[in-house]
Coordinates of N, CA, C and O in Angstrom, one line a residue:
X266 N 17.2 71.1 -65.7 CA 15.6 70.8 -64.9 C 15.9 69.6 -64.3 O 16.1 68.4 -65.2
X267 N 15.2 69.2 -63.4 CA 15.0 67.9 -62.5 C 14.3 67.1 -63.6 O 13.2 67.7 -64.3
X268 N 14.7 65.9 -63.7 CA 13.9 64.6 -64.5 C 14.1 65.2 -65.8 O 13.8 64.1 -66.7
X269 N 15.0 65.9 -66.4 CA 15.3 66.1 -68.0 C 16.7 66.4 -68.1 O 17.5 67.0 -67.4
X270 N 17.2 65.7 -69.2 CA 18.6 65.8 -69.7 C 18.2 66.0 -71.1 O 17.7 65.2 -72.0
X271 N 18.9 67.2 -71.8 CA 18.8 67.2 -73.2 C 20.1 67.4 -73.6 O 21.0 68.1 -73.3
X272 N 20.6 66.7 -75.0 CA 21.5 66.8 -75.4 C 21.6 67.0 -77.2 O 20.7 66.7 -77.8
X273 N 22.5 67.7 -77.4 CA 22.4 68.5 -78.9 C 23.8 68.6 -79.4 O 24.5 68.9 -78.8
X274 N 23.8 68.6 -80.5 CA 25.2 69.0 -81.4 C 25.3 70.7 -81.3 O 24.5 71.0 -82.0
X275 N 26.4 71.1 -81.6 CA 26.6 72.4 -82.0 C 26.5 72.7 -83.4 O 26.0 73.6 -83.8
X276 N 26.5 71.6 -84.0 CA 26.2 71.4 -85.7 C 24.5 71.4 -86.1 O 24.2 71.7 -87.1
X277 N 23.9 71.5 -85.0 CA 22.3 71.2 -84.8 C 21.8 72.4 -84.2 O 21.1 72.4 -83.3
X278 N 21.9 73.9 -84.9 CA 21.4 74.9 -84.3 C 19.9 75.0 -83.6 O 19.1 74.2 -84.6
X279 N 19.4 75.5 -82.7 CA 18.3 75.8 -82.5 C 17.9 76.8 -83.2 O 18.1 77.9 -83.1
X280 N 16.5 76.6 -84.0 CA 16.3 77.8 -85.0 C 14.7 77.9 -85.1 O 14.0 76.8 -84.8
X281 N 13.8 78.9 -85.3 CA 12.7 78.9 -85.3 C 11.9 78.1 -84.0 O 12.3 77.7 -83.2
X282 N 10.8 77.7 -84.6 CA 9.8 77.1 -83.6 C 10.0 75.6 -83.3 O 9.7 75.2 -82.4
X283 N 10.7 75.0 -84.2 CA 11.0 74.0 -84.2 C 12.3 73.4 -83.5 O 12.4 72.2 -83.0
X284 N 13.3 74.2 -83.3 CA 14.2 73.9 -82.5 C 15.3 73.3 -83.8 O 15.5 73.3 -84.7
X285 N 16.3 72.4 -83.1 CA 17.3 71.7 -83.5 C 17.3 70.5 -83.3 O 16.3 69.9 -82.2
X286 N 17.7 69.5 -83.9 CA 17.8 67.8 -83.5 C 18.3 67.8 -82.1 O 19.7 68.5 -81.5
X287 N 17.9 66.8 -81.4 CA 18.6 66.6 -79.9 C 18.1 65.2 -79.6 O 17.3 64.4 -80.0
X288 N 18.6 64.9 -78.3 CA 18.6 63.5 -77.6 C 17.6 64.2 -76.2 O 18.5 65.2 -75.7
X289 N 16.5 63.9 -75.8 CA 15.8 64.2 -74.7 C 15.8 62.8 -73.8 O 15.3 61.8 -74.4
X290 N 16.2 62.8 -72.5 CA 16.1 61.8 -71.4 C 15.0 62.3 -70.5 O 15.3 63.6 -69.9
X291 N 13.8 61.8 -70.2 CA 13.0 62.2 -69.0 C 12.6 61.4 -68.2 O 12.4 60.1 -68.4
X292 N 12.2 61.6 -67.2 CA 11.9 60.6 -66.2 C 10.0 60.7 -65.7 O 9.7 61.9 -65.9
X293 N 9.5 59.6 -66.0 CA 8.0 59.4 -65.6 C 7.0 60.3 -66.5 O 6.6 61.3 -66.0
X294 N 7.3 60.3 -68.1 CA 6.4 61.2 -68.8 C 5.1 60.4 -68.8 O 4.7 59.4 -68.4
X295 N 4.4 61.2 -69.2 CA 2.6 61.1 -69.4 C 2.2 61.3 -70.7 O 2.8 61.9 -71.5
X296 N 0.9 60.6 -71.1 CA 0.3 61.0 -72.5 C -0.1 62.2 -72.3 O -1.0 62.4 -71.4
X297 N 0.2 63.4 -73.3 CA -0.5 64.6 -73.0 C -1.8 64.7 -73.8 O -2.3 64.1 -74.4
X298 N -2.7 65.3 -73.2 CA -3.8 65.8 -73.5 C -4.0 66.6 -74.8 O -2.6 67.2 -75.3
X299 N -4.7 66.6 -76.0 CA -4.5 67.1 -77.1 C -4.7 68.5 -77.2 O -3.8 69.0 -78.2
X300 N -5.1 69.2 -76.4 CA -5.6 70.9 -76.7 C -5.1 71.5 -75.0 O -5.3 72.8 -75.4
X301 N -4.3 70.8 -74.4 CA -4.2 71.8 -73.3 C -2.6 71.0 -72.7 O -2.8 69.9 -72.7
X302 N -1.7 71.7 -71.8 CA -0.5 71.1 -71.7 C -1.1 70.4 -70.0 O -0.3 71.0 -68.9
X303 N -1.5 69.2 -70.1 CA -1.7 68.2 -69.0 C -1.8 66.9 -69.4 O -1.8 66.8 -70.7
X304 N -1.6 66.1 -68.4 CA -1.8 64.7 -68.9 C -3.2 64.4 -69.1 O -4.1 65.1 -68.7
X305 N -3.1 63.3 -70.4 CA -4.4 63.0 -70.8 C -4.8 61.8 -69.4 O -4.3 61.0 -69.3
X306 N -6.1 62.2 -68.9 CA -6.4 61.6 -67.6 C -6.9 59.9 -68.4 O -7.3 59.5 -69.3
X307 N -6.6 58.8 -67.5 CA -7.0 57.5 -67.8 C -5.9 56.6 -68.6 O -6.0 55.7 -68.9
X308 N -4.6 57.3 -69.2 CA -3.6 57.0 -69.4 C -2.6 56.3 -68.4 O -2.2 57.2 -68.1
X309 N -2.3 55.0 -68.4 CA -1.4 54.6 -67.6 C 0.2 55.1 -67.9 O 0.3 55.9 -69.2
X310 N 1.1 54.8 -67.1 CA 2.6 55.4 -67.6 C 3.5 54.1 -68.0 O 4.5 54.4 -68.2
X311 N 2.9 52.9 -68.0 CA 3.9 51.7 -68.7 C 4.3 52.1 -70.2 O 3.7 52.8 -70.8
X312 N 5.4 51.4 -70.7 CA 5.6 51.4 -72.1 C 4.6 51.1 -72.9 O 4.0 51.4 -73.5
X313 N 3.9 49.8 -72.6 CA 3.2 49.3 -73.1 C 1.6 50.1 -73.1 O 0.8 50.5 -74.2
X314 N 1.2 50.6 -72.0 CA 0.3 51.6 -72.0 C 0.5 52.9 -72.8 O -0.7 52.9 -73.5
X315 N 1.5 53.6 -72.7 CA 1.7 54.7 -73.7 C 1.5 54.6 -74.9 O 0.9 55.1 -76.0
X316 N 2.4 53.2 -75.6 CA 2.7 53.2 -76.8 C 1.0 52.7 -77.2 O 0.7 52.7 -78.4
X317 N 0.1 52.1 -76.5 CA -1.5 51.8 -76.9 C -1.9 53.0 -77.1 O -2.7 53.4 -78.0
X318 N -1.8 54.0 -76.2 CA -2.3 55.7 -76.4 C -2.0 56.2 -77.4 O -2.3 56.7 -78.7
X319 N -0.6 56.2 -77.9 CA 0.0 56.7 -79.3 C -0.3 55.9 -80.4 O -0.8 57.1 -81.5
X320 N -0.9 55.2 -80.4 CA -1.5 54.2 -81.6 C -3.0 55.0 -82.0 O -3.8 54.7 -83.1
X321 N -3.4 55.7 -81.1 CA -4.8 56.2 -81.2 C -4.7 57.7 -81.5 O -5.8 58.3 -81.7
X322 N -3.6 58.6 -81.5 CA -3.5 60.0 -81.3 C -4.0 60.4 -83.1 O -3.1 60.0 -83.7
X323 N -4.8 61.3 -83.2 CA -5.1 61.9 -84.3 C -3.8 62.6 -85.3 O -3.2 63.4 -84.2
X324 N -3.4 62.6 -86.2 CA -2.4 63.2 -86.9 C -1.1 62.6 -86.9 O -0.1 62.8 -87.5
X325 N -0.8 61.7 -85.7 CA 0.5 61.1 -85.5 C 0.9 59.9 -86.0 O 0.0 58.9 -86.2
X326 N 1.5 59.7 -87.1 CA 1.9 58.3 -88.0 C 2.9 57.7 -87.2 O 4.4 58.0 -87.1
X327 N 2.9 56.7 -86.7 CA 3.8 55.6 -86.3 C 4.5 54.8 -87.5 O 3.7 54.0 -88.0
X328 N 5.6 55.0 -88.0 CA 6.1 54.4 -89.2 C 6.9 53.1 -88.8 O 7.2 52.5 -89.6
X329 N 7.4 53.1 -87.4 CA 8.0 51.9 -87.0 C 7.9 51.7 -85.5 O 7.5 52.6 -84.9
X330 N 7.8 50.3 -85.2 CA 7.5 50.0 -83.9 C 8.5 48.8 -83.3 O 8.1 47.7 -84.3
X331 N 8.7 48.7 -82.3 CA 9.8 47.3 -82.0 C 9.8 47.5 -80.4 O 10.3 48.4 -79.8
X332 N 10.1 46.0 -80.0 CA 10.5 45.8 -78.6 C 11.8 46.5 -78.4 O 12.7 46.5 -79.4
X333 N 12.2 46.8 -77.2 CA 13.6 47.5 -77.3 C 14.3 47.3 -75.9 O 13.6 47.1 -74.7
X334 N 15.5 47.2 -75.8 CA 16.2 47.1 -74.4 C 17.4 48.6 -74.4 O 18.0 48.3 -75.3
X335 N 17.4 49.2 -73.6 CA 18.4 50.1 -73.5 C 18.7 50.3 -72.0 O 18.4 50.6 -71.2
X336 N 20.3 50.3 -72.0 CA 20.8 50.4 -70.8 C 20.2 49.4 -69.4 O 20.3 50.2 -68.3
X337 N 19.5 48.5 -69.8 CA 19.1 47.7 -68.7 C 17.6 47.7 -68.5 O 17.1 46.9 -67.5
X338 N 17.1 48.4 -69.2 CA 15.7 48.6 -69.2 C 14.9 48.4 -70.5 O 15.5 48.4 -71.3
X339 N 13.9 47.8 -70.2 CA 13.2 47.3 -71.5 C 11.8 48.0 -71.6 O 11.5 48.5 -70.9
X340 N 11.3 48.0 -72.9 CA 10.4 48.7 -73.3 C 10.0 48.7 -75.0 O 10.2 47.8 -75.6
X341 N 9.3 49.8 -75.3 CA 9.1 50.0 -76.9 C 9.6 51.3 -77.4 O 9.6 51.8 -76.8
X342 N 10.1 50.7 -79.0 CA 10.4 52.1 -79.2 C 9.5 52.4 -80.7 O 9.1 51.6 -81.3
X343 N 8.9 53.9 -80.7 CA 8.0 54.1 -81.9 C 8.8 55.1 -82.3 O 9.6 56.0 -81.8
X344 N 8.6 55.1 -84.0 CA 9.2 56.0 -84.8 C 7.9 56.9 -85.2 O 7.2 56.4 -85.9
X345 N 8.0 58.3 -85.1 CA 6.8 58.8 -85.4 C 7.0 60.0 -86.5 O 8.1 60.9 -86.7
X346 N 6.0 60.3 -87.3 CA 6.4 61.4 -87.8 C 4.6 62.2 -88.1 O 3.8 61.5 -87.4
X347 N 4.8 63.6 -88.7 CA 3.2 64.2 -88.6 C 3.5 64.5 -90.2 O 4.3 65.2 -90.8
X348 N 2.3 64.1 -91.1 CA 2.3 64.6 -92.4 C 2.3 66.0 -92.6 O 1.6 66.7 -91.7
X349 N 2.4 66.3 -93.8 CA 2.4 67.8 -94.2 C 1.1 68.3 -94.1 O 0.9 69.7 -93.9
X350 N 0.0 67.3 -94.3 CA -1.3 68.1 -94.5 C -2.2 68.1 -93.3 O -3.3 68.3 -93.0
X351 N -1.4 67.6 -91.9 CA -2.1 67.3 -90.9 C -2.3 69.2 -90.3 O -1.8 69.6 -90.4
X352 N -3.7 69.0 -89.8 CA -4.3 70.2 -89.4 C -5.0 69.7 -88.2 O -5.9 68.9 -87.7
X353 N -4.7 70.6 -87.2 CA -4.9 70.2 -85.5 C -6.2 71.0 -85.5 O -6.5 72.4 -86.1
X354 N -7.0 70.3 -84.8 CA -8.3 71.4 -84.3 C -7.9 72.1 -83.0 O -8.9 73.3 -83.1
X355 N -6.7 72.4 -82.6 CA -6.3 73.4 -81.5 C -4.7 73.7 -82.1 O -3.9 73.3 -81.2
X356 N -4.3 74.4 -83.0 CA -3.2 74.8 -83.3 C -2.6 75.6 -82.0 O -3.4 76.2 -81.7
X357 N -1.3 75.4 -82.0 CA -0.3 76.0 -81.0 C -0.2 77.7 -81.5 O -0.1 77.9 -82.6
X358 N -0.4 78.3 -80.6 CA -0.5 80.0 -81.2 C -1.5 80.1 -81.9 O -1.3 81.2 -82.6
X359 N -2.4 79.3 -82.0 CA -3.6 79.6 -83.1 C -3.2 79.2 -84.7 O -4.1 79.5 -85.7
X360 N -1.8 78.9 -84.9 CA -1.0 78.9 -86.2 C -0.5 77.5 -86.4 O -0.2 77.0 -87.7
X361 N 0.3 77.1 -85.3 CA 1.1 75.9 -85.6 C 0.5 74.5 -85.5 O -0.1 74.1 -84.4
X362 N 0.3 74.0 -86.5 CA -0.2 72.9 -86.6 C 0.7 71.3 -86.0 O 1.4 71.0 -86.8
X363 N 0.4 71.3 -84.8 CA 1.3 70.2 -84.2 C 0.5 69.0 -83.2 O -0.6 69.4 -83.2
X364 N 1.1 67.9 -83.0 CA 0.6 67.1 -82.3 C 1.5 66.8 -81.0 O 2.7 66.6 -80.9
X365 N 0.7 67.0 -79.9 CA 1.5 66.8 -78.4 C 1.9 65.2 -78.3 O 0.9 64.5 -78.6
X366 N 3.0 65.0 -77.8 CA 3.7 63.8 -77.7 C 4.0 63.5 -76.6 O 4.2 62.3 -76.1
X367 N 4.5 64.4 -75.6 CA 5.2 64.2 -74.1 C 4.7 65.4 -73.4 O 5.0 66.5 -73.5
X368 N 4.4 65.0 -72.0 CA 4.2 65.8 -71.1 C 4.8 65.0 -69.7 O 4.7 64.0 -69.7
X369 N 5.5 66.2 -69.2 CA 5.9 65.6 -67.8 C 5.2 65.2 -66.6 O 3.9 65.4 -66.9
X370 N 5.6 64.5 -66.0 CA 4.9 63.8 -64.8 C 5.8 63.5 -63.8 O 7.0 63.1 -63.9
X371 N 5.4 64.2 -62.2 CA 6.3 64.0 -61.2 C 7.1 65.0 -61.7 O 7.3 66.1 -61.7
X372 N 8.5 64.4 -61.6 CA 9.9 65.0 -61.3 C 10.3 65.8 -62.7 O 10.6 66.9 -62.5
X373 N 9.5 65.4 -64.0 CA 10.0 65.9 -65.2 C 9.1 67.0 -65.4 O 7.8 66.8 -65.3
X374 N 9.4 68.1 -66.2 CA 8.7 69.2 -66.5 C 8.8 69.5 -68.2 O 9.9 70.0 -68.2
X375 N 8.1 69.0 -68.8 CA 7.9 69.4 -70.3 C 6.7 69.2 -71.1 O 5.9 68.6 -70.2
X376 N 6.8 70.0 -72.3 CA 5.3 69.3 -73.1 C 5.9 69.4 -74.7 O 6.7 70.9 -74.8
X377 N 6.2 68.6 -75.1 CA 6.7 68.5 -76.5 C 5.6 68.1 -77.3 O 4.9 67.0 -77.2
X378 N 5.8 68.7 -78.6 CA 4.7 68.6 -79.7 C 6.1 68.3 -80.9 O 6.9 68.6 -80.8
X379 N 4.9 67.7 -81.8 CA 6.1 67.7 -83.1 C 4.9 67.8 -84.4 O 3.6 67.5 -84.3
X380 N 5.9 68.2 -85.5 CA 4.9 68.6 -86.5 C 5.9 68.3 -87.9 O 6.8 67.5 -87.8
X381 N 5.4 68.4 -89.1 CA 5.9 67.9 -90.3 C 7.3 68.0 -90.4 O 8.0 67.1 -90.9
X382 N 8.0 69.2 -89.9 CA 9.5 69.4 -90.2 C 10.1 68.4 -89.2 O 11.3 68.5 -89.5
X383 N 9.5 67.3 -88.4 CA 10.1 66.6 -87.3 C 9.9 65.3 -87.8 O 9.0 64.7 -88.2
X384 N 11.1 64.4 -87.3 CA 10.8 62.9 -87.1 C 11.3 62.7 -85.9 O 12.4 63.1 -85.4
X385 N 10.8 61.7 -85.0 CA 11.2 61.3 -83.8 C 11.0 59.7 -83.5 O 10.2 59.1 -84.2
X386 N 12.2 59.6 -83.0 CA 12.1 57.8 -82.1 C 11.9 58.1 -80.6 O 12.7 59.0 -80.2
X387 N 10.8 57.5 -80.1 CA 10.6 57.6 -78.7 C 10.8 56.3 -78.0 O 10.1 55.5 -78.7
X388 N 11.9 56.0 -77.1 CA 12.1 54.9 -76.4 C 11.3 55.0 -75.1 O 11.3 56.0 -74.3
X389 N 10.5 54.2 -74.9 CA 9.6 54.2 -73.5 C 9.8 53.0 -72.9 O 9.8 51.8 -73.2
X390 N 10.4 53.1 -71.9 CA 11.3 52.1 -70.9 C 10.5 51.9 -69.4 O 10.3 53.3 -69.0
X391 N 10.0 50.6 -69.0 CA 9.6 50.7 -67.8 C 10.7 51.2 -66.9 O 11.8 50.2 -67.0
X392 N 10.4 51.2 -65.7 CA 11.2 51.8 -64.9 C 10.6 52.0 -63.1 O 10.1 53.0 -63.3
X393 N 10.7 51.3 -62.5 CA 10.4 51.5 -60.9 C 8.8 51.7 -60.9 O 8.5 53.0 -60.4
X394 N 8.0 51.1 -61.6 CA 6.7 51.3 -61.4 C 6.3 52.7 -62.7 O 5.0 53.3 -62.5
X395 N 7.1 53.2 -63.1 CA 7.1 54.4 -63.9 C 7.5 54.1 -65.3 O 7.8 52.9 -65.8
X396 N 8.5 55.1 -65.6 CA 9.2 55.1 -66.9 C 10.2 55.8 -67.4 O 10.3 56.8 -66.1
X397 N 11.1 55.7 -68.2 CA 12.0 56.5 -68.7 C 11.9 56.7 -69.9 O 11.5 55.8 -70.6
X398 N 11.7 58.0 -70.7 CA 11.7 58.3 -72.1 C 12.9 58.7 -72.6 O 13.2 59.5 -72.1
X399 N 13.0 58.3 -73.7 CA 14.3 58.9 -74.5 C 13.8 59.3 -75.7 O 13.2 58.4 -76.4
X400 N 13.9 60.7 -76.0 CA 13.4 61.1 -77.7 C 14.5 61.4 -78.1 O 15.5 62.2 -77.7
X401 N 14.4 60.9 -79.4 CA 15.6 61.3 -80.5 C 14.8 62.0 -81.4 O 13.9 61.4 -82.3
X402 N 14.9 63.6 -81.8 CA 14.1 64.3 -82.3 C 14.9 64.8 -83.6 O 16.1 65.3 -83.3
X403 N 14.6 64.7 -84.8 CA 15.6 65.2 -85.9 C 14.9 66.2 -86.6 O 13.6 65.9 -87.0
X404 N 15.5 67.3 -87.1 CA 14.8 68.4 -87.7 C 15.2 67.9 -89.3 O 16.4 68.0 -89.6
X405 N 14.1 67.8 -90.1 CA 14.6 67.0 -91.5 C 15.3 68.0 -92.0 O 16.0 67.3 -93.0
X406 N 15.2 69.1 -91.9 CA 16.4 70.3 -92.8 C 17.9 70.0 -92.3 O 18.8 70.2 -93.0
X407 N 17.9 69.4 -90.9 CA 19.2 69.1 -90.5 C 19.5 67.3 -91.0 O 20.6 67.4 -91.2
X408 N 18.6 66.4 -90.6 CA 18.8 65.1 -90.7 C 17.5 64.5 -90.9 O 16.7 64.9 -90.3
X409 N 17.8 63.4 -91.7 CA 16.7 62.4 -91.5 C 16.8 61.8 -90.1 O 17.7 61.7 -89.7
X410 N 15.7 61.1 -89.5 CA 15.8 60.3 -88.5 C 17.0 59.4 -88.3 O 17.6 59.3 -87.4
X411 N 17.0 58.7 -89.6 CA 17.8 57.5 -89.7 C 19.1 57.9 -89.7 O 20.1 57.2 -89.2
X412 N 19.5 59.1 -90.6 CA 20.9 59.8 -90.6 C 21.0 60.2 -89.2 O 22.2 60.2 -88.8
X413 N 20.4 60.8 -88.4 CA 20.5 61.4 -87.1 C 21.0 60.2 -86.1 O 21.8 60.4 -85.5
X414 N 20.3 59.1 -86.3 CA 20.6 57.9 -85.6 C 21.8 57.2 -85.7 O 22.5 56.8 -85.0
X415 N 21.9 57.5 -87.1 CA 23.2 56.5 -87.7 C 24.7 57.4 -87.6 O 25.1 57.6 -86.8
X416 N 24.6 58.1 -88.9 CA 26.0 58.9 -89.3 C 26.4 59.9 -88.3 O 27.6 60.4 -87.9
X417 N 25.2 60.7 -87.8 CA 25.3 61.6 -86.8 C 25.4 61.3 -85.4 O 26.1 62.2 -84.5
X418 N 25.7 59.9 -84.8 CA 26.0 59.6 -83.9 C 24.7 59.1 -82.9 O 25.0 59.2 -81.9
X419 N 23.4 59.7 -82.9 CA 22.6 60.0 -82.0 C 22.0 58.2 -81.5 O 22.3 58.2 -80.1
X420 N 22.0 57.4 -82.2 CA 21.8 56.1 -81.9 C 23.1 55.3 -80.9 O 22.8 54.8 -80.0
X421 N 24.1 55.9 -81.1 CA 25.4 55.4 -80.1 C 25.3 56.1 -79.3 O 25.8 55.3 -77.8
X422 N 25.0 57.1 -79.0 CA 24.8 58.1 -77.8 C 23.9 57.2 -76.8 O 23.8 56.9 -75.6
X423 N 22.5 57.0 -77.3 CA 21.4 56.4 -77.0 C 22.2 54.9 -76.3 O 21.8 54.2 -75.2
X424 N 22.7 54.0 -77.2 CA 23.1 52.7 -76.7 C 24.2 52.8 -75.8 O 24.4 51.6 -75.0
X425 N 25.0 53.8 -75.2 CA 26.0 54.2 -74.2 C 25.1 54.3 -72.9 O 25.8 54.2 -72.0
X426 N 23.9 54.6 -72.9 CA 23.2 54.9 -71.8 C 23.2 53.4 -70.7 O 22.6 52.6 -71.2
X427 N 23.3 53.6 -69.6 CA 23.2 52.8 -68.4 C 22.4 53.4 -67.4 O 22.4 54.5 -67.0
X428 N 21.1 52.5 -67.1 CA 20.2 53.1 -66.0 C 20.4 52.1 -64.7 O 20.4 50.8 -64.9
X429 N 20.4 52.8 -63.6 CA 20.5 51.7 -62.2 C 18.8 51.3 -62.1 O 18.0 51.9 -62.6
X430 N 18.9 50.4 -61.4 CA 17.8 49.6 -61.0 C 17.3 50.2 -59.7 O 17.2 51.3 -59.0

């Protein structure tokens, strides 16, 4: 899909509603509205503006946050999870309690949510007045986020990325 790249391992199959563990790279993501598949009005697209918004999202726990540089771009990395007890006011399909975390903007087309079976590291990188986002999502039944980034190799893949100016 234009503006989107998705990488997954054959050993991490896509199963049920949450899918499998993967790395996604997206151009110009936006903060998603909490109950509709569209961008949240008034939230900017820089790494700092998006990170500030994520700190306010109900149900989303930021377990780590750090400045980061990937492939020549700078920004912020956030590690997310959602607690087992989280209950959304607008569950997906009326039953799936998830937190929207990314919606496409411009060239990228996507709407990603996360729930308790997932852990995520989101790299928000400033690029040409917009952003590049790298999503590393692990299904906990397959890997913890730290194992996926380390032993399973997702961190090495992310560190191999190079972005043009």
